[in-house]
Amino acid sequence: EVQLVESGGGLVQPGRSLRLSCAAAGFTLGDFAMHWVRQAPGKGLEWVSGINWNSDNVDSADSVKGRFTISRDNAKNSLYLQMNSLSTEDTALYYCVKASTYSTSSGLFDFWGQGTLVTVSS
Amino acid sequence: QSALTQPRSVSGSPGQSVTISCTGTSSDVGGYKYVSWYQQHPGKAPKFMIYDVSKRPSGVPDRFSGSKSGNTASLTISGLQAEDESDYYCCSYAGSYTWVFGGGTKLTVL
């Protein structure tokens, strides 16, 4: 059974940093691309960032480009999101999402974690 | 990277059919076959219902179907049931390893 468990969320002040982690189980992480998708309270889904199976292709939404960095450690079955220069607009539930293929340029988001809440407030 | 356009809400009575549209551009919906639809119940993680425009994964009722014409994709739910009441999101590959979601549509079963 595929399991994705996010951690690292919490309350953080504007301008500070936070690192999210996602522990994957039930499948071989190195065979699939992975993504982070967020959802602000009461709002819709927003794709944040994606990384292909071997980290060769990485990209992010314009709203976080230059501030957020996605990375992975296939040997540790883990996905990460380093978030710097956080603003109140980054307040959201962050989902770790498995892709259906090894590439970030195809497929779909077939398994989702339960999310970790990031609240940016002074 | 503008969000795809979906109606904010749709409604229908049990047994009826509803269609949710998802309008993008030739750089996303119109340019690729990687359009998918997700159902999200309150407080739950999204679940994929349709992928590659019109393919349905095992376990999803055949009441759910997808299509695309030009820059607009559509999700049709026929034979509406109470448990279909939920939020629905479309998603499309947008080139250069980026993806874009629609704003979401709240389906109410009357």
PDB file of C-alpha atoms in Angstrom:
ATOM      1  CA  GLU A   1       0.000   0.000   0.000  1.00  0.00           C
ATOM      2  CA  VAL A   2       1.369   3.393  -0.998  1.00  0.00           C
ATOM      3  CA  GLN A   3       1.890   5.717   1.944  1.00  0.00           C
ATOM      4  CA  LEU A   4       3.093   9.327   1.920  1.00  0.00           C
ATOM      5  CA  VAL A   5       3.576  10.995   5.293  1.00  0.00           C
ATOM      6  CA  GLU A   6       4.450  14.680   5.423  1.00  0.00           C
ATOM      7  CA  SER A   7       6.107  16.399   8.364  1.00  0.00           C
ATOM      8  CA  GLY A   8       7.828  19.644   9.243  1.00  0.00           C
ATOM      9  CA  GLY A   9       4.910  22.050   9.109  1.00  0.00           C
ATOM     10  CA  GLY A  10       4.123  24.531  11.837  1.00  0.00           C
ATOM     11  CA  LEU A  11       3.895  28.196  12.750  1.00  0.00           C
ATOM     12  CA  VAL A  12       6.685  30.377  11.402  1.00  0.00           C
ATOM     13  CA  GLN A  13       7.257  34.127  11.225  1.00  0.00           C
ATOM     14  CA  PRO A  14       7.356  35.977   7.903  1.00  0.00           C
ATOM     15  CA  GLY A  15      10.806  35.964   6.352  1.00  0.00           C
ATOM     16  CA  ARG A  16      11.879  32.766   8.102  1.00  0.00           C
ATOM     17  CA  SER A  17      12.543  29.312   6.645  1.00  0.00           C
ATOM     18  CA  LEU A  18      11.009  25.875   7.024  1.00  0.00           C
ATOM     19  CA  ARG A  19      11.856  22.458   5.613  1.00  0.00           C
ATOM     20  CA  LEU A  20       9.128  19.953   4.838  1.00  0.00           C
ATOM     21  CA  SER A  21       9.767  16.235   4.564  1.00  0.00           C
ATOM     22  CA  CYS A  22       7.761  13.418   3.038  1.00  0.00           C
ATOM     23  CA  ALA A  23       8.397   9.790   3.946  1.00  0.00           C
ATOM     24  CA  ALA A  24       7.372   7.379   1.208  1.00  0.00           C
ATOM     25  CA  ALA A  25       6.490   3.713   1.678  1.00  0.00           C
ATOM     26  CA  GLY A  26       4.873   0.911  -0.286  1.00  0.00           C
ATOM     27  CA  PHE A  27       6.632   1.684  -3.564  1.00  0.00           C
ATOM     28  CA  THR A  28      10.106   2.365  -4.946  1.00  0.00           C
ATOM     29  CA  LEU A  29      10.493   6.140  -4.680  1.00  0.00           C
ATOM     30  CA  GLY A  30      13.281   6.184  -7.273  1.00  0.00           C
ATOM     31  CA  ASP A  31      10.927   4.933  -9.987  1.00  0.00           C
ATOM     32  CA  PHE A  32       8.632   7.950  -9.879  1.00  0.00           C
ATOM     33  CA  ALA A  33       8.554  11.715 -10.154  1.00  0.00           C
ATOM     34  CA  MET A  34       7.231  13.545  -7.098  1.00  0.00           C
ATOM     35  CA  HIS A  35       5.515  16.860  -6.498  1.00  0.00           C
ATOM     36  CA  TRP A  36       4.405  19.258  -3.790  1.00  0.00           C
ATOM     37  CA  VAL A  37       0.910  20.732  -4.092  1.00  0.00           C
ATOM     38  CA  ARG A  38      -0.531  23.230  -1.616  1.00  0.00           C
ATOM     39  CA  GLN A  39      -3.965  24.395  -0.598  1.00  0.00           C
ATOM     40  CA  ALA A  40      -4.531  27.639   1.262  1.00  0.00           C
ATOM     41  CA  PRO A  41      -7.368  27.557   3.831  1.00  0.00           C
ATOM     42  CA  GLY A  42     -10.699  27.496   1.995  1.00  0.00           C
ATOM     43  CA  LYS A  43      -8.981  27.801  -1.379  1.00  0.00           C
ATOM     44  CA  GLY A  44      -8.120  25.587  -4.330  1.00  0.00           C
ATOM     45  CA  LEU A  45      -5.147  23.416  -5.182  1.00  0.00           C
ATOM     46  CA  GLU A  46      -1.912  24.992  -6.394  1.00  0.00           C
ATOM     47  CA  TRP A  47       0.977  23.055  -7.889  1.00  0.00           C
ATOM     48  CA  VAL A  48       4.170  24.142  -6.112  1.00  0.00           C
ATOM     49  CA  SER A  49       7.089  22.131  -7.396  1.00  0.00           C
ATOM     50  CA  GLY A  50       8.056  18.875  -9.109  1.00  0.00           C
ATOM     51  CA  ILE A  51      11.146  16.687  -9.403  1.00  0.00           C
ATOM     52  CA  ASN A  52      11.746  13.778 -11.733  1.00  0.00           C
ATOM     53  CA  TRP A  53      13.010  10.377 -10.664  1.00  0.00           C
ATOM     54  CA  ASN A  54      16.740  11.210 -10.648  1.00  0.00           C
ATOM     55  CA  SER A  55      16.521  14.934  -9.827  1.00  0.00           C
ATOM     56  CA  ASP A  56      17.634  15.938 -13.341  1.00  0.00           C
ATOM     57  CA  ASN A  57      14.463  17.921 -13.988  1.00  0.00           C
ATOM     58  CA  VAL A  58      13.197  20.241 -11.286  1.00  0.00           C
ATOM     59  CA  ASP A  59      10.801  23.151 -11.606  1.00  0.00           C
ATOM     60  CA  SER A  60       8.540  25.312  -9.483  1.00  0.00           C
ATOM     61  CA  ALA A  61       5.586  27.621  -9.804  1.00  0.00           C
ATOM     62  CA  ASP A  62       6.409  31.269 -10.431  1.00  0.00           C
ATOM     63  CA  SER A  63       4.884  32.120  -7.041  1.00  0.00           C
ATOM     64  CA  VAL A  64       7.665  30.256  -5.206  1.00  0.00           C
ATOM     65  CA  LYS A  65      10.509  30.246  -7.710  1.00  0.00           C
ATOM     66  CA  GLY A  66      13.752  31.387  -6.146  1.00  0.00           C
ATOM     67  CA  ARG A  67      12.420  30.822  -2.613  1.00  0.00           C
ATOM     68  CA  PHE A  68      11.422  27.129  -2.518  1.00  0.00           C
ATOM     69  CA  THR A  69      13.654  24.197  -3.464  1.00  0.00           C
ATOM     70  CA  ILE A  70      12.460  20.640  -3.963  1.00  0.00           C
ATOM     71  CA  SER A  71      14.847  17.744  -3.487  1.00  0.00           C
ATOM     72  CA  ARG A  72      14.788  14.005  -2.918  1.00  0.00           C
ATOM     73  CA  ASP A  73      16.848  11.207  -1.424  1.00  0.00           C
ATOM     74  CA  ASN A  74      15.779   7.958  -3.051  1.00  0.00           C
ATOM     75  CA  ALA A  75      17.987   5.902  -0.755  1.00  0.00           C
ATOM     76  CA  LYS A  76      16.096   7.316   2.239  1.00  0.00           C
ATOM     77  CA  ASN A  77      12.698   7.132   0.513  1.00  0.00           C
ATOM     78  CA  SER A  78      12.239  10.819   1.208  1.00  0.00           C
ATOM     79  CA  LEU A  79      11.118  13.997  -0.543  1.00  0.00           C
ATOM     80  CA  TYR A  80      11.843  17.482   0.745  1.00  0.00           C
ATOM     81  CA  LEU A  81      10.763  21.078   0.266  1.00  0.00           C
ATOM     82  CA  GLN A  82      13.044  23.828   1.533  1.00  0.00           C
ATOM     83  CA  MET A  83      11.017  27.001   1.922  1.00  0.00           C
ATOM     84  CA  ASN A  84      12.837  30.307   2.422  1.00  0.00           C
ATOM     85  CA  SER A  85      11.654  33.907   2.741  1.00  0.00           C
ATOM     86  CA  LEU A  86       8.192  32.767   3.748  1.00  0.00           C
ATOM     87  CA  SER A  87       5.286  35.186   3.503  1.00  0.00           C
ATOM     88  CA  THR A  88       1.731  35.070   4.797  1.00  0.00           C
ATOM     89  CA  GLU A  89       0.632  34.068   1.300  1.00  0.00           C
ATOM     90  CA  ASP A  90       2.471  30.772   1.746  1.00  0.00           C
ATOM     91  CA  THR A  91       0.107  29.712   4.521  1.00  0.00           C
ATOM     92  CA  ALA A  92      -1.396  26.437   3.306  1.00  0.00           C
ATOM     93  CA  LEU A  93      -1.699  22.695   3.697  1.00  0.00           C
ATOM     94  CA  TYR A  94       1.205  21.192   1.768  1.00  0.00           C
ATOM     95  CA  TYR A  95       0.630  17.828   0.115  1.00  0.00           C
ATOM     96  CA  CYS A  96       3.319  15.404  -0.944  1.00  0.00           C
ATOM     97  CA  VAL A  97       2.157  13.821  -4.200  1.00  0.00           C
ATOM     98  CA  LYS A  98       3.370  10.813  -6.166  1.00  0.00           C
ATOM     99  CA  ALA A  99       3.358  10.965  -9.956  1.00  0.00           C
ATOM    100  CA  SER A 100       2.325   8.015 -12.085  1.00  0.00           C
ATOM    101  CA  THR A 101       5.528   8.132 -14.164  1.00  0.00           C
ATOM    102  CA  TYR A 102       9.261   8.786 -13.716  1.00  0.00           C
ATOM    103  CA  SER A 103       8.977  12.122 -15.512  1.00  0.00           C
ATOM    104  CA  THR A 104       7.536  15.464 -14.406  1.00  0.00           C
ATOM    105  CA  SER A 105       6.322  16.110 -17.943  1.00  0.00           C
ATOM    106  CA  SER A 106       3.677  13.407 -18.147  1.00  0.00           C
ATOM    107  CA  GLY A 107       1.218  11.350 -16.194  1.00  0.00           C
ATOM    108  CA  LEU A 108      -0.908  12.387 -13.289  1.00  0.00           C
ATOM    109  CA  PHE A 109      -0.858  12.753  -9.509  1.00  0.00           C
ATOM    110  CA  ASP A 110      -1.970   9.321  -8.391  1.00  0.00           C
ATOM    111  CA  PHE A 111      -1.311   9.251  -4.640  1.00  0.00           C
ATOM    112  CA  TRP A 112      -1.510  12.072  -2.120  1.00  0.00           C
ATOM    113  CA  GLY A 113      -0.389  12.342   1.470  1.00  0.00           C
ATOM    114  CA  GLN A 114      -2.632  13.861   4.126  1.00  0.00           C
ATOM    115  CA  GLY A 115      -0.676  17.108   4.129  1.00  0.00           C
ATOM    116  CA  THR A 116       1.250  19.196   6.639  1.00  0.00           C
ATOM    117  CA  LEU A 117       0.008  22.644   7.623  1.00  0.00           C
ATOM    118  CA  VAL A 118       2.304  25.642   7.293  1.00  0.00           C
ATOM    119  CA  THR A 119       1.142  28.845   8.950  1.00  0.00           C
ATOM    120  CA  VAL A 120       3.124  32.016   8.324  1.00  0.00           C
ATOM    121  CA  SER A 121       2.240  34.691  10.832  1.00  0.00           C
ATOM    122  CA  SER A 122       3.884  37.190  13.124  1.00  0.00           C
TER     123      SER A 122
ATOM    124  CA  GLN B   1       0.988  30.084 -14.937  1.00  0.00           C
ATOM    125  CA  SER B   2      -2.616  31.258 -14.607  1.00  0.00           C
ATOM    126  CA  ALA B   3      -5.097  28.886 -13.016  1.00  0.00           C
ATOM    127  CA  LEU B   4      -7.445  27.041 -15.329  1.00  0.00           C
ATOM    128  CA  THR B   5     -11.002  28.393 -15.307  1.00  0.00           C
ATOM    129  CA  GLN B   6     -13.749  26.292 -13.754  1.00  0.00           C
ATOM    130  CA  PRO B   7     -17.264  27.291 -12.688  1.00  0.00           C
ATOM    131  CA  ARG B   8     -17.327  27.911  -8.962  1.00  0.00           C
ATOM    132  CA  SER B   9     -20.361  25.716  -8.469  1.00  0.00           C
ATOM    133  CA  VAL B  10     -22.707  23.339 -10.272  1.00  0.00           C
ATOM    134  CA  SER B  11     -25.691  21.409  -9.026  1.00  0.00           C
ATOM    135  CA  GLY B  12     -28.017  18.622 -10.055  1.00  0.00           C
ATOM    136  CA  SER B  13     -30.639  16.288  -8.719  1.00  0.00           C
ATOM    137  CA  PRO B  14     -30.036  12.591  -8.075  1.00  0.00           C
ATOM    138  CA  GLY B  15     -30.059  10.665 -11.325  1.00  0.00           C
ATOM    139  CA  GLN B  16     -29.329  13.714 -13.463  1.00  0.00           C
ATOM    140  CA  SER B  17     -26.123  14.518 -15.319  1.00  0.00           C
ATOM    141  CA  VAL B  18     -23.815  17.466 -14.758  1.00  0.00           C
ATOM    142  CA  THR B  19     -20.813  18.710 -16.677  1.00  0.00           C
ATOM    143  CA  ILE B  20     -17.932  20.702 -15.228  1.00  0.00           C
ATOM    144  CA  SER B  21     -15.820  22.675 -17.671  1.00  0.00           C
ATOM    145  CA  CYS B  22     -12.146  23.526 -17.405  1.00  0.00           C
ATOM    146  CA  THR B  23     -10.848  26.210 -19.736  1.00  0.00           C
ATOM    147  CA  GLY B  24      -7.196  26.887 -20.346  1.00  0.00           C
ATOM    148  CA  THR B  25      -5.049  27.842 -23.302  1.00  0.00           C
ATOM    149  CA  SER B  26      -3.111  26.196 -26.105  1.00  0.00           C
ATOM    150  CA  SER B  27      -0.135  26.194 -23.725  1.00  0.00           C
ATOM    151  CA  ASP B  28      -1.798  23.840 -21.288  1.00  0.00           C
ATOM    152  CA  VAL B  29      -5.165  22.107 -21.813  1.00  0.00           C
ATOM    153  CA  GLY B  30      -5.142  22.556 -25.572  1.00  0.00           C
ATOM    154  CA  GLY B  31      -1.545  21.517 -26.029  1.00  0.00           C
ATOM    155  CA  TYR B  32      -1.249  18.268 -24.099  1.00  0.00           C
ATOM    156  CA  LYS B  33      -3.127  15.066 -23.370  1.00  0.00           C
ATOM    157  CA  TYR B  34      -2.200  15.192 -19.664  1.00  0.00           C
ATOM    158  CA  VAL B  35      -5.458  16.549 -18.297  1.00  0.00           C
ATOM    159  CA  SER B  36      -6.718  14.947 -15.106  1.00  0.00           C
ATOM    160  CA  TRP B  37      -9.581  15.458 -12.683  1.00  0.00           C
ATOM    161  CA  TYR B  38      -9.552  15.167  -8.900  1.00  0.00           C
ATOM    162  CA  GLN B  39     -12.333  14.794  -6.363  1.00  0.00           C
ATOM    163  CA  GLN B  40     -11.830  16.255  -2.903  1.00  0.00           C
ATOM    164  CA  HIS B  41     -14.226  15.712  -0.026  1.00  0.00           C
ATOM    165  CA  PRO B  42     -14.026  18.151   2.909  1.00  0.00           C
ATOM    166  CA  GLY B  43     -10.985  17.533   5.078  1.00  0.00           C
ATOM    167  CA  LYS B  44      -9.660  14.830   2.787  1.00  0.00           C
ATOM    168  CA  ALA B  45      -6.816  14.570   0.302  1.00  0.00           C
ATOM    169  CA  PRO B  46      -7.729  14.746  -3.394  1.00  0.00           C
ATOM    170  CA  LYS B  47      -8.378  11.534  -5.327  1.00  0.00           C
ATOM    171  CA  PHE B  48      -7.865  11.214  -9.052  1.00  0.00           C
ATOM    172  CA  MET B  49     -10.950  10.335 -11.080  1.00  0.00           C
ATOM    173  CA  ILE B  50      -9.919  10.858 -14.719  1.00  0.00           C
ATOM    174  CA  TYR B  51      -6.495  11.005 -16.365  1.00  0.00           C
ATOM    175  CA  ASP B  52      -5.142  11.574 -19.872  1.00  0.00           C
ATOM    176  CA  VAL B  53      -8.317  13.551 -20.668  1.00  0.00           C
ATOM    177  CA  SER B  54     -10.720  10.619 -20.711  1.00  0.00           C
ATOM    178  CA  LYS B  55      -9.220   7.541 -19.042  1.00  0.00           C
ATOM    179  CA  ARG B  56     -10.838   6.208 -15.922  1.00  0.00           C
ATOM    180  CA  PRO B  57      -8.824   4.255 -13.331  1.00  0.00           C
ATOM    181  CA  SER B  58     -10.138   1.035 -11.923  1.00  0.00           C
ATOM    182  CA  GLY B  59     -12.466   1.624  -9.032  1.00  0.00           C
ATOM    183  CA  VAL B  60     -13.941   4.846 -10.390  1.00  0.00           C
ATOM    184  CA  PRO B  61     -17.562   4.371 -11.495  1.00  0.00           C
ATOM    185  CA  ASP B  62     -18.232   4.582 -15.224  1.00  0.00           C
ATOM    186  CA  ARG B  63     -20.652   7.398 -14.402  1.00  0.00           C
ATOM    187  CA  PHE B  64     -17.594   9.618 -14.535  1.00  0.00           C
ATOM    188  CA  SER B  65     -16.261  10.549 -17.960  1.00  0.00           C
ATOM    189  CA  GLY B  66     -13.879  13.111 -19.402  1.00  0.00           C
ATOM    190  CA  SER B  67     -13.417  14.820 -22.725  1.00  0.00           C
ATOM    191  CA  LYS B  68     -11.623  17.722 -24.355  1.00  0.00           C
ATOM    192  CA  SER B  69     -12.308  20.117 -27.192  1.00  0.00           C
ATOM    193  CA  GLY B  70      -9.710  22.687 -28.044  1.00  0.00           C
ATOM    194  CA  ASN B  71      -8.641  24.508 -24.892  1.00  0.00           C
ATOM    195  CA  THR B  72     -11.552  23.246 -22.787  1.00  0.00           C
ATOM    196  CA  ALA B  73     -11.732  19.954 -20.914  1.00  0.00           C
ATOM    197  CA  SER B  74     -14.907  18.638 -19.348  1.00  0.00           C
ATOM    198  CA  LEU B  75     -15.885  16.211 -16.618  1.00  0.00           C
ATOM    199  CA  THR B  76     -19.347  14.699 -16.901  1.00  0.00           C
ATOM    200  CA  ILE B  77     -21.013  12.855 -14.069  1.00  0.00           C
ATOM    201  CA  SER B  78     -24.122  10.957 -15.066  1.00  0.00           C
ATOM    202  CA  GLY B  79     -26.672   9.328 -12.775  1.00  0.00           C
ATOM    203  CA  LEU B  80     -25.763  11.698  -9.941  1.00  0.00           C
ATOM    204  CA  GLN B  81     -25.595  10.188  -6.481  1.00  0.00           C
ATOM    205  CA  ALA B  82     -25.458  11.855  -3.098  1.00  0.00           C
ATOM    206  CA  GLU B  83     -21.868  10.721  -2.549  1.00  0.00           C
ATOM    207  CA  ASP B  84     -20.762  12.646  -5.656  1.00  0.00           C
ATOM    208  CA  GLU B  85     -21.235  15.894  -3.759  1.00  0.00           C
ATOM    209  CA  SER B  86     -17.702  17.209  -3.483  1.00  0.00           C
ATOM    210  CA  ASP B  87     -15.156  19.663  -4.853  1.00  0.00           C
ATOM    211  CA  TYR B  88     -13.671  18.844  -8.252  1.00  0.00           C
ATOM    212  CA  TYR B  89     -10.411  20.137  -9.705  1.00  0.00           C
ATOM    213  CA  CYS B  90      -8.984  19.837 -13.178  1.00  0.00           C
ATOM    214  CA  CYS B  91      -5.247  19.797 -13.751  1.00  0.00           C
ATOM    215  CA  SER B  92      -3.124  20.075 -16.873  1.00  0.00           C
ATOM    216  CA  TYR B  93       0.506  19.814 -17.817  1.00  0.00           C
ATOM    217  CA  ALA B  94       1.608  23.310 -18.877  1.00  0.00           C
ATOM    218  CA  GLY B  95       4.961  22.624 -20.510  1.00  0.00           C
ATOM    219  CA  SER B  96       8.513  23.066 -19.239  1.00  0.00           C
ATOM    220  CA  TYR B  97       7.894  20.568 -16.421  1.00  0.00           C
ATOM    221  CA  THR B  98       5.156  22.725 -14.852  1.00  0.00           C
ATOM    222  CA  TRP B  99       1.550  21.947 -14.003  1.00  0.00           C
ATOM    223  CA  VAL B 100      -1.558  24.046 -13.382  1.00  0.00           C
ATOM    224  CA  PHE B 101      -4.806  23.370 -11.538  1.00  0.00           C
ATOM    225  CA  GLY B 102      -8.238  24.810 -12.033  1.00  0.00           C
ATOM    226  CA  GLY B 103      -9.824  26.921  -9.340  1.00  0.00           C
ATOM    227  CA  GLY B 104     -12.164  24.126  -8.323  1.00  0.00           C
ATOM    228  CA  THR B 105     -15.884  23.497  -8.659  1.00  0.00           C
ATOM    229  CA  LYS B 106     -18.260  22.685  -5.823  1.00  0.00           C
ATOM    230  CA  LEU B 107     -20.814  20.088  -6.895  1.00  0.00           C
ATOM    231  CA  THR B 108     -24.066  20.107  -4.947  1.00  0.00           C
ATOM    232  CA  VAL B 109     -26.495  17.198  -5.243  1.00  0.00           C
ATOM    233  CA  LEU B 110     -29.919  18.682  -4.595  1.00  0.00           C
TER     234      LEU B 110
END
